[in-house]
Tab-separated table of C-alpha atoms in Angstrom:
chain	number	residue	atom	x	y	z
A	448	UNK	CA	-25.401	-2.045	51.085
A	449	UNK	CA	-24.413	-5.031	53.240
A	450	UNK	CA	-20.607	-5.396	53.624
A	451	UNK	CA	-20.874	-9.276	52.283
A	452	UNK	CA	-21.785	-8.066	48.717
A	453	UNK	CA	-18.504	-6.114	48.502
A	454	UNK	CA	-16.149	-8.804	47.817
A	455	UNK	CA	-18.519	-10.307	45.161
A	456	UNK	CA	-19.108	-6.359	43.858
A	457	UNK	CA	-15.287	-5.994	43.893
A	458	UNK	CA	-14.900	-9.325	41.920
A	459	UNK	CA	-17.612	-8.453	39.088
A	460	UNK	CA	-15.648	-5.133	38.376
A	461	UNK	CA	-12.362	-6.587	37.772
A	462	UNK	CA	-13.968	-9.222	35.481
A	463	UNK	CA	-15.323	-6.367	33.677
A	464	UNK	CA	-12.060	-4.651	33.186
A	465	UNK	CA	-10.649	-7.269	31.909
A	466	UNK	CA	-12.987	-8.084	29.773
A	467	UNK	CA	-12.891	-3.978	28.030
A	468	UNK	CA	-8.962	-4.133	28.580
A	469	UNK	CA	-8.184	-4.725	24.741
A	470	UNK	CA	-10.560	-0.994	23.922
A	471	UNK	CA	-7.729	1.502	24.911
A	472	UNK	CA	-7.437	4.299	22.970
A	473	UNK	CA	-5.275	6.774	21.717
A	474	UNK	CA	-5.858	10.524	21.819
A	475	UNK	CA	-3.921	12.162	18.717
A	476	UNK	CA	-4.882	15.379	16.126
A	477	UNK	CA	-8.638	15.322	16.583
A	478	UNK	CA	-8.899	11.649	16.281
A	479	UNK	CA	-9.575	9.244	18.543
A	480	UNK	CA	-8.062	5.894	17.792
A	481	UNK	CA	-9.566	2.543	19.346
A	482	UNK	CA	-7.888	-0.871	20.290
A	483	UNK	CA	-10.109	-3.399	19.048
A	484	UNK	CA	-7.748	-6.508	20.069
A	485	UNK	CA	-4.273	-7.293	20.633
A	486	UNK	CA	-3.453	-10.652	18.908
A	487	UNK	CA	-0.240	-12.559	20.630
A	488	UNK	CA	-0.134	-15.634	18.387
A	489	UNK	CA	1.193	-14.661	14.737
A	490	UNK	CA	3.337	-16.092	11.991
A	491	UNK	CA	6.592	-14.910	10.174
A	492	UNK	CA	7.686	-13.886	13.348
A	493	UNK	CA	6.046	-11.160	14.885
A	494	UNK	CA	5.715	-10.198	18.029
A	495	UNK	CA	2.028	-9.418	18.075
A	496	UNK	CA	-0.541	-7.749	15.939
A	497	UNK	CA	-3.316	-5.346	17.243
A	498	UNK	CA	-6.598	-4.134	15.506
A	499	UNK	CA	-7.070	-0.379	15.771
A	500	UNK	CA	-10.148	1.673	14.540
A	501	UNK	CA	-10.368	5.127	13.413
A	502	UNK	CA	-13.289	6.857	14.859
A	503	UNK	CA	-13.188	9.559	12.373
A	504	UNK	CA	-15.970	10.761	10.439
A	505	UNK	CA	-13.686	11.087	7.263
A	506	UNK	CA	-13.860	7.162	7.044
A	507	UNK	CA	-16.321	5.449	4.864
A	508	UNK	CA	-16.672	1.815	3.732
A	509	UNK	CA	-15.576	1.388	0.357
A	510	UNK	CA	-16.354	-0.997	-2.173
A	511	UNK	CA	-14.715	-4.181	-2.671
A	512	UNK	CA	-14.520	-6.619	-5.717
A	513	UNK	CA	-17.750	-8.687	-5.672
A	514	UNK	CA	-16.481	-12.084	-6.645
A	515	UNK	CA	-14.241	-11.973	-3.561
A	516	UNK	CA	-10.732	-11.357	-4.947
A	517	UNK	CA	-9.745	-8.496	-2.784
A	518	UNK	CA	-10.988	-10.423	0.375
A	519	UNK	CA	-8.907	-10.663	2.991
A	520	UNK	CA	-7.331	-14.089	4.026
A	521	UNK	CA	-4.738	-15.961	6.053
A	522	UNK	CA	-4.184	-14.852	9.060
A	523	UNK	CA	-5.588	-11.148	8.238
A	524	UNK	CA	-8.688	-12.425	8.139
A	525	UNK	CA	-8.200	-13.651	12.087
A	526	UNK	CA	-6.418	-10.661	12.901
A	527	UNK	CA	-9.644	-8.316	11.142
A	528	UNK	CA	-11.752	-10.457	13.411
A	529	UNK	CA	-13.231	-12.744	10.690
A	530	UNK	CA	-14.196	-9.869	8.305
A	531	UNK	CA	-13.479	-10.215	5.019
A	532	UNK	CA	-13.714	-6.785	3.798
A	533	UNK	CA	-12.997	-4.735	6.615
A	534	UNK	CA	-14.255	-0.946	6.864
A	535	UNK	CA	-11.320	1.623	5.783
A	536	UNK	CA	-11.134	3.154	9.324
A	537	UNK	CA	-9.726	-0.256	10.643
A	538	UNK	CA	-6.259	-1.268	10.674
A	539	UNK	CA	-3.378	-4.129	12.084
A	540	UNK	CA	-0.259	-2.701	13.722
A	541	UNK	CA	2.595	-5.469	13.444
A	542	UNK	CA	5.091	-5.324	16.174
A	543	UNK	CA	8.386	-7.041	15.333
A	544	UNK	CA	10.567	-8.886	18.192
A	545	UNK	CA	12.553	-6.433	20.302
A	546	UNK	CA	10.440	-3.437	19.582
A	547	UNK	CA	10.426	-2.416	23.329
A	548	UNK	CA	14.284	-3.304	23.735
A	549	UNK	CA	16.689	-2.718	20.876
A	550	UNK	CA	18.734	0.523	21.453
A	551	UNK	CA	17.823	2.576	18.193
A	552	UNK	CA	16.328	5.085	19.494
A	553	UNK	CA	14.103	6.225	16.244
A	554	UNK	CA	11.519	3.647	15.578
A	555	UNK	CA	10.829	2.773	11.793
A	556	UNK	CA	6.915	1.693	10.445
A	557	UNK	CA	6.721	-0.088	7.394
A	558	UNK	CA	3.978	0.474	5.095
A	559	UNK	CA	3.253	-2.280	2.369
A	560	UNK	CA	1.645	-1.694	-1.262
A	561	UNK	CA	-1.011	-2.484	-3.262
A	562	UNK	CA	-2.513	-5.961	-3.377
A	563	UNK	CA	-0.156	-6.670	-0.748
A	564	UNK	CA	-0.365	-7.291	3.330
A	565	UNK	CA	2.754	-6.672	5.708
A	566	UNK	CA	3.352	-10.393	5.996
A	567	UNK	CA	4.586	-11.046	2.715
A	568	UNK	CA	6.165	-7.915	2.367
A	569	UNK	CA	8.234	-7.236	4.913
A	570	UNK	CA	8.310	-10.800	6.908
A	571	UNK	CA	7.991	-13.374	4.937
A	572	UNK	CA	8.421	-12.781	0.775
A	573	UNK	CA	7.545	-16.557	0.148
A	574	UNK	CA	4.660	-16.265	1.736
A	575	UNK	CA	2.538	-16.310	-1.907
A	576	UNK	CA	4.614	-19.132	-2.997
A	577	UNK	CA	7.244	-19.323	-5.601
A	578	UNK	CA	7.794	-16.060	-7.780
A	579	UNK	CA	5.342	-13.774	-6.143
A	580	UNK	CA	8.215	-12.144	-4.784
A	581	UNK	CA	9.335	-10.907	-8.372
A	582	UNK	CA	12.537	-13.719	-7.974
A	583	UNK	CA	12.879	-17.407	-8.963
A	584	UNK	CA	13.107	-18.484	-5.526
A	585	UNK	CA	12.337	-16.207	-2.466
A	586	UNK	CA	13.621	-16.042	0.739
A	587	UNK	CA	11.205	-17.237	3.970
A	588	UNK	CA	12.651	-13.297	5.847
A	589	UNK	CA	12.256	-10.179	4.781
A	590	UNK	CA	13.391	-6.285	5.718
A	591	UNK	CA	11.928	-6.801	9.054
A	592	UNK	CA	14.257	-9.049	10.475
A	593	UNK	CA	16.890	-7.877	9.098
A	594	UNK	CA	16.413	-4.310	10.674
A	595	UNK	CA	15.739	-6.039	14.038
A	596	UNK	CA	19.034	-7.779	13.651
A	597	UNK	CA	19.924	-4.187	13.040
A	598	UNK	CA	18.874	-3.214	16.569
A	599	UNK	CA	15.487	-1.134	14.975
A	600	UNK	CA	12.313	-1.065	16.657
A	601	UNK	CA	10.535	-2.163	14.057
A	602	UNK	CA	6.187	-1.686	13.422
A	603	UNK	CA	4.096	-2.454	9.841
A	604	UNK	CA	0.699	-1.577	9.184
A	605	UNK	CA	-1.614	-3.864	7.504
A	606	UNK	CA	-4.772	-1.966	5.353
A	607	UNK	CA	-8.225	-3.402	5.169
A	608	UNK	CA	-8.903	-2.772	1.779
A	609	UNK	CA	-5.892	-3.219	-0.901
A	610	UNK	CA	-6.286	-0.874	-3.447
A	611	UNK	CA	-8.018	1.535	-1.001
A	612	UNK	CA	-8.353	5.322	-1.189
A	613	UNK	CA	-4.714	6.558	-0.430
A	614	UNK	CA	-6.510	9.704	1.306
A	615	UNK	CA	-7.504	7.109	4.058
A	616	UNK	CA	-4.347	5.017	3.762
A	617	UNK	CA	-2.509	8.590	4.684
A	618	UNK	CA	-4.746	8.914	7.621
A	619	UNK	CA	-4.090	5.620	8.960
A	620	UNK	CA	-0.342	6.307	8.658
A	621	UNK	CA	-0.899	9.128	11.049
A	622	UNK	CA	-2.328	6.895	13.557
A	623	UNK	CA	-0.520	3.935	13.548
A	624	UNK	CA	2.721	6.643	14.048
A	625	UNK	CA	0.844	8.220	17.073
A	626	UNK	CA	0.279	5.002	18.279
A	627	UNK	CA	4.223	4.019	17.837
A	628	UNK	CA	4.985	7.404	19.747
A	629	UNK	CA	2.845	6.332	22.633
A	630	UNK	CA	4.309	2.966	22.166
A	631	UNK	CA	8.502	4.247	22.420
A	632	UNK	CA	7.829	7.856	23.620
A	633	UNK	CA	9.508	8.794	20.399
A	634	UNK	CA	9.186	11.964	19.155
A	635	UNK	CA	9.568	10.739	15.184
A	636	UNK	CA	9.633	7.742	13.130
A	637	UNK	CA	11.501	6.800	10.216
A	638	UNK	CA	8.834	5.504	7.809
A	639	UNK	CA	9.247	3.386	4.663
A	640	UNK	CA	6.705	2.588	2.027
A	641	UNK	CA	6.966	0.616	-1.260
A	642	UNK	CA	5.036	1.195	-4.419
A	643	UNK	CA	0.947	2.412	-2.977
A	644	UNK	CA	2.216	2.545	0.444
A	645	UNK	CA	5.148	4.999	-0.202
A	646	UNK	CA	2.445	7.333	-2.578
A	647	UNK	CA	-0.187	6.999	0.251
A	648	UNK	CA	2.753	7.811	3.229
A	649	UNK	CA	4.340	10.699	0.656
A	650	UNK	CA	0.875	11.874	0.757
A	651	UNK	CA	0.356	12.424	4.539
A	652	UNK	CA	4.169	14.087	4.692
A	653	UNK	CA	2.725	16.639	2.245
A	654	UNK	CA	-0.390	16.933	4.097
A	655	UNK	CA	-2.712	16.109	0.718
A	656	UNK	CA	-6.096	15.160	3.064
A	657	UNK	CA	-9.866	15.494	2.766
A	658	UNK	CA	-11.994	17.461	4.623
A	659	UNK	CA	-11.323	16.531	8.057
A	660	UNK	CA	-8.244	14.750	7.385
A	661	UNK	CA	-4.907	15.462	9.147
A	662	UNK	CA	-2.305	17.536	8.367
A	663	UNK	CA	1.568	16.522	8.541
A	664	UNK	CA	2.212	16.448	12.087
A	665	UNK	CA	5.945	17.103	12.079
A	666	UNK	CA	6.424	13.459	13.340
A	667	UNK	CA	8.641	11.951	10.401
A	668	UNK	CA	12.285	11.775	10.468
A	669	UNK	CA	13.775	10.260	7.829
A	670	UNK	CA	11.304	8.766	4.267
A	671	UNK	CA	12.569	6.391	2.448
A	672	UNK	CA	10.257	6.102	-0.886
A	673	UNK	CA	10.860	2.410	-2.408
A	674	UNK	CA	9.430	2.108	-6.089
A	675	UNK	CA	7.243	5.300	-5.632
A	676	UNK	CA	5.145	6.403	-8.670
A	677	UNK	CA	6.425	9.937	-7.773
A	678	UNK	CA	5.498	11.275	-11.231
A	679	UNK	CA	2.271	8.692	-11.503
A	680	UNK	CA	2.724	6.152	-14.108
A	681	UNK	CA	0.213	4.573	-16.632
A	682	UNK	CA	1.301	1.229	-16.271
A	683	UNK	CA	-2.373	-0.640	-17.190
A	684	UNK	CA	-3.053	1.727	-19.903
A	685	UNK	CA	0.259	1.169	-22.072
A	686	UNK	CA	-0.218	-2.349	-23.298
A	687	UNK	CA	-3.678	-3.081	-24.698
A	688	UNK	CA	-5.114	-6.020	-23.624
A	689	UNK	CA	-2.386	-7.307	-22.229
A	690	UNK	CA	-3.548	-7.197	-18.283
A	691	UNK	CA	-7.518	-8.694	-19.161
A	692	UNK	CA	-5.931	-12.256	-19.256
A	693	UNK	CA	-5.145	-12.313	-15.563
A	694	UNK	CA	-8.518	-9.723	-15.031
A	695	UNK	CA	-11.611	-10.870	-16.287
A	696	UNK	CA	-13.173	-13.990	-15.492
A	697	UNK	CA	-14.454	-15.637	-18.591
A	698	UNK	CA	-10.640	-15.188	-20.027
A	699	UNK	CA	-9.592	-16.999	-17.382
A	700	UNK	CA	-8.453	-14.356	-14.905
A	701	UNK	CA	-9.022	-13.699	-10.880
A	702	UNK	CA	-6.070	-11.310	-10.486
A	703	UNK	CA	-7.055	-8.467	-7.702
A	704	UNK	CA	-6.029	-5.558	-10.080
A	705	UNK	CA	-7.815	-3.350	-11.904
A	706	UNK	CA	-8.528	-3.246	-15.833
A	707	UNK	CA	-8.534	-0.209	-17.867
A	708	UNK	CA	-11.422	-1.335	-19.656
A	709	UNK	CA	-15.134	-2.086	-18.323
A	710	UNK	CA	-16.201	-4.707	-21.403
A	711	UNK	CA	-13.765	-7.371	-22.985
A	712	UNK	CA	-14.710	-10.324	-25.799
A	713	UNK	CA	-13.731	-13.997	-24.274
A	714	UNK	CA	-14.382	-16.640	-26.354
A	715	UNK	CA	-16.343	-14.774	-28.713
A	716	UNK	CA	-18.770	-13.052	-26.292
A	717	UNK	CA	-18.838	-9.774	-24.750
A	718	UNK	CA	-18.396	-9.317	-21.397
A	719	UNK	CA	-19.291	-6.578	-19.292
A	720	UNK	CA	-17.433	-5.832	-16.100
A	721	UNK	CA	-17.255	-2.295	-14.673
A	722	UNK	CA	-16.449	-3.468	-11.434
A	723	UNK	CA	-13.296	-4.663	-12.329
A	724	UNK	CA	-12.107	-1.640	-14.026
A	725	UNK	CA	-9.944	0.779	-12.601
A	726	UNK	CA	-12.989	3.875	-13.286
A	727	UNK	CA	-15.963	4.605	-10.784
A	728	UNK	CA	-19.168	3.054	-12.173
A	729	UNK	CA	-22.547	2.601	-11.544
A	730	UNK	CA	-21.797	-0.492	-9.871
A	731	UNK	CA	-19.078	1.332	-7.422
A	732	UNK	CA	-15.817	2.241	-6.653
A	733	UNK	CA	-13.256	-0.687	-6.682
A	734	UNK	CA	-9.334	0.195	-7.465
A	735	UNK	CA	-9.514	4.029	-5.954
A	736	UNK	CA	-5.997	3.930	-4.877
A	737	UNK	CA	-5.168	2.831	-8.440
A	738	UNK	CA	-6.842	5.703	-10.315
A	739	UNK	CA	-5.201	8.328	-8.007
A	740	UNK	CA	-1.623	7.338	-9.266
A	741	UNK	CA	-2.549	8.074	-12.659
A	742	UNK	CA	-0.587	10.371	-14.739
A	743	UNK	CA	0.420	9.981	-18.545
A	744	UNK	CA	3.822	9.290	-19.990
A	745	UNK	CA	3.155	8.709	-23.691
A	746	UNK	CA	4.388	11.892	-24.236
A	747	UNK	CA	8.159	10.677	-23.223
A	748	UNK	CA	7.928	6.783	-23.794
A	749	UNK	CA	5.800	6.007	-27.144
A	750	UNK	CA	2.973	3.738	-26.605
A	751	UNK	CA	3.847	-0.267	-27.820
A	752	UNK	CA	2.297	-0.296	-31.462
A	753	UNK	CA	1.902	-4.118	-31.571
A	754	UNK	CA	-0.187	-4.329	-28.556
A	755	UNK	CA	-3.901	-5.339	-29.414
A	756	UNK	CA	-6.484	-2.278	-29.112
A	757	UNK	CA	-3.094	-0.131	-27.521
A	758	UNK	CA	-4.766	3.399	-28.899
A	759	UNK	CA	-8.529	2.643	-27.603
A	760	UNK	CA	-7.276	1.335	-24.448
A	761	UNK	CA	-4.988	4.639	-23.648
A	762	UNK	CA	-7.373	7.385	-25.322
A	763	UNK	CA	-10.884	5.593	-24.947
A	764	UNK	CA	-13.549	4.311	-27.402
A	765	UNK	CA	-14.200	1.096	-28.762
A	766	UNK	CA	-11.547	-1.332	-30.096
A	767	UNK	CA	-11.396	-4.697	-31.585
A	768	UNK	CA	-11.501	-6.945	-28.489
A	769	UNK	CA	-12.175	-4.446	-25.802
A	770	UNK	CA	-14.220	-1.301	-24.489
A	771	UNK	CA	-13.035	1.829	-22.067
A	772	UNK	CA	-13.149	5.343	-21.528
A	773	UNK	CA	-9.523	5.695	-21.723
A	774	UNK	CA	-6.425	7.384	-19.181
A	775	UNK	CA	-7.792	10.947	-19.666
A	776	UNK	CA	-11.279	9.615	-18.055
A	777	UNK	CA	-9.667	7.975	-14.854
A	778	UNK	CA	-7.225	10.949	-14.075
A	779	UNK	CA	-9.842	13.244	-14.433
A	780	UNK	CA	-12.151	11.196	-11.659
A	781	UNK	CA	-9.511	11.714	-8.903
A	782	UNK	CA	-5.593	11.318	-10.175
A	783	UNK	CA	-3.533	13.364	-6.854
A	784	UNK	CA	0.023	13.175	-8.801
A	785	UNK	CA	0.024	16.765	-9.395
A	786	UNK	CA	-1.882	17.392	-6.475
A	787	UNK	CA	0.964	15.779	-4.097
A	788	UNK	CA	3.729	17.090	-6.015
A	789	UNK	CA	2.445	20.304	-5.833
A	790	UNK	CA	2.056	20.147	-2.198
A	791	UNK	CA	5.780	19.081	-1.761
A	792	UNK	CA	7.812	17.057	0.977
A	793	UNK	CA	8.829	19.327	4.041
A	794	UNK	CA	12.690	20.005	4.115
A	795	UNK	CA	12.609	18.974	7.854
A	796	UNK	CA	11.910	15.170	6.498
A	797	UNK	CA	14.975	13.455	4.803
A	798	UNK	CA	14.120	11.807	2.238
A	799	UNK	CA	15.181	9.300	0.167
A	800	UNK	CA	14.375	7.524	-2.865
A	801	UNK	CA	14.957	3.791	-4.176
A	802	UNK	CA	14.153	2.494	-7.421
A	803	UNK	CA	14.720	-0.453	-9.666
A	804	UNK	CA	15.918	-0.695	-13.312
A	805	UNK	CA	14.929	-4.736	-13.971
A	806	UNK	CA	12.135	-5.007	-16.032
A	807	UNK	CA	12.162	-8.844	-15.694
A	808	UNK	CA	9.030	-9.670	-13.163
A	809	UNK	CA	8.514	-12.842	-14.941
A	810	UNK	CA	4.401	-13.313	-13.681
A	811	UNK	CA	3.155	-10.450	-15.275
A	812	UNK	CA	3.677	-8.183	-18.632
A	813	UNK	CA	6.427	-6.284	-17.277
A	814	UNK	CA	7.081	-2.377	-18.497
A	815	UNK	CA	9.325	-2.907	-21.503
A	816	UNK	CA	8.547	0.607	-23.392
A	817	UNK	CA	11.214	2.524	-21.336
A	818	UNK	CA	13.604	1.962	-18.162
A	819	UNK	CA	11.668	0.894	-15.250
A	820	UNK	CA	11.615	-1.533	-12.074
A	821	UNK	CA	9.164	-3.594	-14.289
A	822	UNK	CA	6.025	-1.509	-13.326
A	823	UNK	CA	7.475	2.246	-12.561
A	824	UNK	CA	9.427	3.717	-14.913
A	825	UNK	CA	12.961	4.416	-13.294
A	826	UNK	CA	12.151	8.273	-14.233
A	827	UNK	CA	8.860	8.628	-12.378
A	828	UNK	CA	10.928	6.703	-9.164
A	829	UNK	CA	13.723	8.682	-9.075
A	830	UNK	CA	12.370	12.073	-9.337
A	831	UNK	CA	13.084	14.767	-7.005
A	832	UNK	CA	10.301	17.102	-8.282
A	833	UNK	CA	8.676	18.227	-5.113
A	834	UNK	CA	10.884	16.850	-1.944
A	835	UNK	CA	12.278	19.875	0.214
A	836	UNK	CA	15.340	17.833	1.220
A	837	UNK	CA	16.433	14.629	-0.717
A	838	UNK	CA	18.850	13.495	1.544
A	839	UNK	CA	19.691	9.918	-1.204
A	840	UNK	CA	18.546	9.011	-4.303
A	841	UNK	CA	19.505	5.351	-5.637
A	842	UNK	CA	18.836	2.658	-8.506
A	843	UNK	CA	19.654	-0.972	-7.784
A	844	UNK	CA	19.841	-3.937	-9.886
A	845	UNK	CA	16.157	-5.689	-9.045
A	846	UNK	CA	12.893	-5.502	-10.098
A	847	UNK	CA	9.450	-4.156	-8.553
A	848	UNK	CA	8.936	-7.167	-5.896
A	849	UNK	CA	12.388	-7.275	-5.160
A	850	UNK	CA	13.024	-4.301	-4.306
A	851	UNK	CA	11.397	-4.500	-0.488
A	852	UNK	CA	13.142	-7.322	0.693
A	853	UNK	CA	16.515	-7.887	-1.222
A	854	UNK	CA	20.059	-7.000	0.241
A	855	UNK	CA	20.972	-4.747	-1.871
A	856	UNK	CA	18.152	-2.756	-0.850
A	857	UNK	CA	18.096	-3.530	2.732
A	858	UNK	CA	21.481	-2.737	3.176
A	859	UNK	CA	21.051	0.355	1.367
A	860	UNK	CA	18.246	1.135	3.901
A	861	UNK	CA	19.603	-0.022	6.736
A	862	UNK	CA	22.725	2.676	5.891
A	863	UNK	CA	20.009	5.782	5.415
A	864	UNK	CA	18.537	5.303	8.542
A	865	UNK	CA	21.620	5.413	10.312
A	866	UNK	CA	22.341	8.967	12.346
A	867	UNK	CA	24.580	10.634	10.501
């Protein structure tokens, strides 16, 4: 080869690095872990964001709502590279400011809850506008500053799909903490999860997985549980109805949550739609992560007698207003309560629980048939049934959506993850 064409050779390679640079990867537990694309410019102030796919054949894609609610949006949809319903072996890593610098040495992930993205929940409560964060007014920072201000090192994951399988959120947990480790050189993290994010991260700390999924790695510190359906909870079953309103379209609804039944009458008409339901269909799979936190609690808190179609909604069949198969027909299609609590928490974790006893969430039917946050009954929170090593167990003052972000609770926090 002539000695002229090196320079140019040289050149051609370098722009070719650069141009792969954002597809590192991370070896960890049989997985191999991609880096999509590291994103510098982001709101509520992060640092940066990066996309990271799971190259595991334990992912699949999994169905989404098909009228769009459970899309993602906002800057998600940038950071997911434009796709609205991302595959469920894809995931955003949020690095807060300081996460190289700040001297604590244990590094702390966040990991949101259902219907929810890591923005809102940990950056940026008003992010969804007034009342979305449970409160009358809510505050433009959230836990993640204040932890930073704390001197924490401080990372959030961000799911594709939100209500997803919690067996795949649990994997994804795994990663982004490998990828943290790489990130520090930490041995553990402290991780904290709220409401579908604390059942999915309880979940890999008891090593519940599919086939091929991965086991606890020993790689967790200190838990901290926020508003965990411990003991499941049957939140959607208990009040009729009730939830329909802000469901199914031709009542006037577009929440993205599911209903616990698949037909409704609106307006004098039937209407059929199993793909808003919290069951697998015919038509697919839509709320999974919903239907595994299933358990029944009629038993200790009776069921609300003045709530349209309240026995055909909890035990099945056909009511006045409304059709479903009933509780006993989504736990039995894939509930993990007793499944995880049977597995148990490792006494080598600490961990701790936080719960809420304001029912008073004024945008949706809060729980009102015994103590709870609003959504989780204070009893199903607070239990210790399971956990090798509960290391603090508190109740404060808020409700459901207040409970990530409001000082009470972030002080609380900020004092468990403290060395003792």
């Amino acid at each position: 080869m002539h000695t002229r064409c090196l320079p140019a050779i040289a050149a051609a390679v370098l722009l070719l690095c650069a141009l792969l640079a954002p597809l590192s990867s991370v070896q960890g537990s049989g997985t191999k872990l991609v880096l999509e694309q590291t994103y510098a410019s982001v709101s509520n102030g992060w640092s940066k964001v990066e996309r990271w796919k799971d190259n595991s054949p334990l992912f699949a894609a999994e169905d989404y709502p098909t009228d769009g609610r459970g899309d993602q949006n906002g800057q998600r949809l940038t950071f997911f590279g434009g796709v609205k319903q991302p595959h469920s072996s894809r995931f955003l890593l949020y690095y807060a400011p300081q996460f190289d610098t700040n001297p604590v040495q244990t590094p702390v992930l966040l990991v949101h809850g259902a219907n929810d993205n890591a923005d809102r929940a940990w950056a940026n409560p008003n992010e969804a506008g007034s009342n979305a964060c449970g409160a009358a007014a809510c505050p433009s920072t959230g836990l993640m500053q204040f932890l930073v201000s704390k001197g924490y090192k401080v990372f959030a994951i961000n799911f594709g799909h939100k209500h997803g399988d919690n067996y795949y959120a649990a994997e994804l947990i795994h990663d982004a903490i490998n990828v943290i480790k790489d990130v520090t050189s930490a041995s553990k993290v402290d991780v904290i999860g709220w409401s579908k994010g604390a059942f999915a991260s309880r979940m890999y700390a008891s090593s519940v997985t599919k086939a091929g999924g991965t086991p606890y790695a020993g790689d967790i510190r200190k838990l901290i549980l926020i508003g965990n359906p411990n003991k499941g909870m049957d939140f959607i079953f208990r009040h009729g109805w009730t939830f329909n309103f802000g469901i199914i379209p031709a009542c006037g609804g577009n929440t993205n949550a599911p209903s616990p039944h698949t037909q409704m009458m609106c307006y004098g008409l039937w209407r059929h739609h199993p793909e808003l339901s919290v069951y697998a269909t015919a038509q697919g799979d839509f709320f999974p992560g919903q239907r595994q936190m299933l358990a029944k609690w009629a038993d200790v808190y009776p069921l609300p007698l003045d709530e349209q179609d309240w026995y055909t909604t909890y035990y099945g069949g056909q009511g006045f207003f409304t059709s479903g198969d009933g509780i006993d027909a989504a736990i039995r299609q894939g509930s993990l309560v007793n499944t995880i609590l049977a597995a148990g928490i490792p006494a080598t974790i600490e961990t701790y629980l936080l719960s809420g006893n304001q029912n008073d969430i004024s945008i949706i039917h809060s729980e009102h048939t015994g103590p709870s946050d609003g959504v989780v009954f204070l009893q199903s929170a607070a239990s210790v049934q399971g956990i090798g090593n509960v290391a603090g167990n508190a109740t404060v003052r808020h409700n459901h959506l207040e409970l990530g972000w409001a000082m009470s609770s972030a002080n609380l926090i900020e004092q468990w993850l403290k060395p003792h």
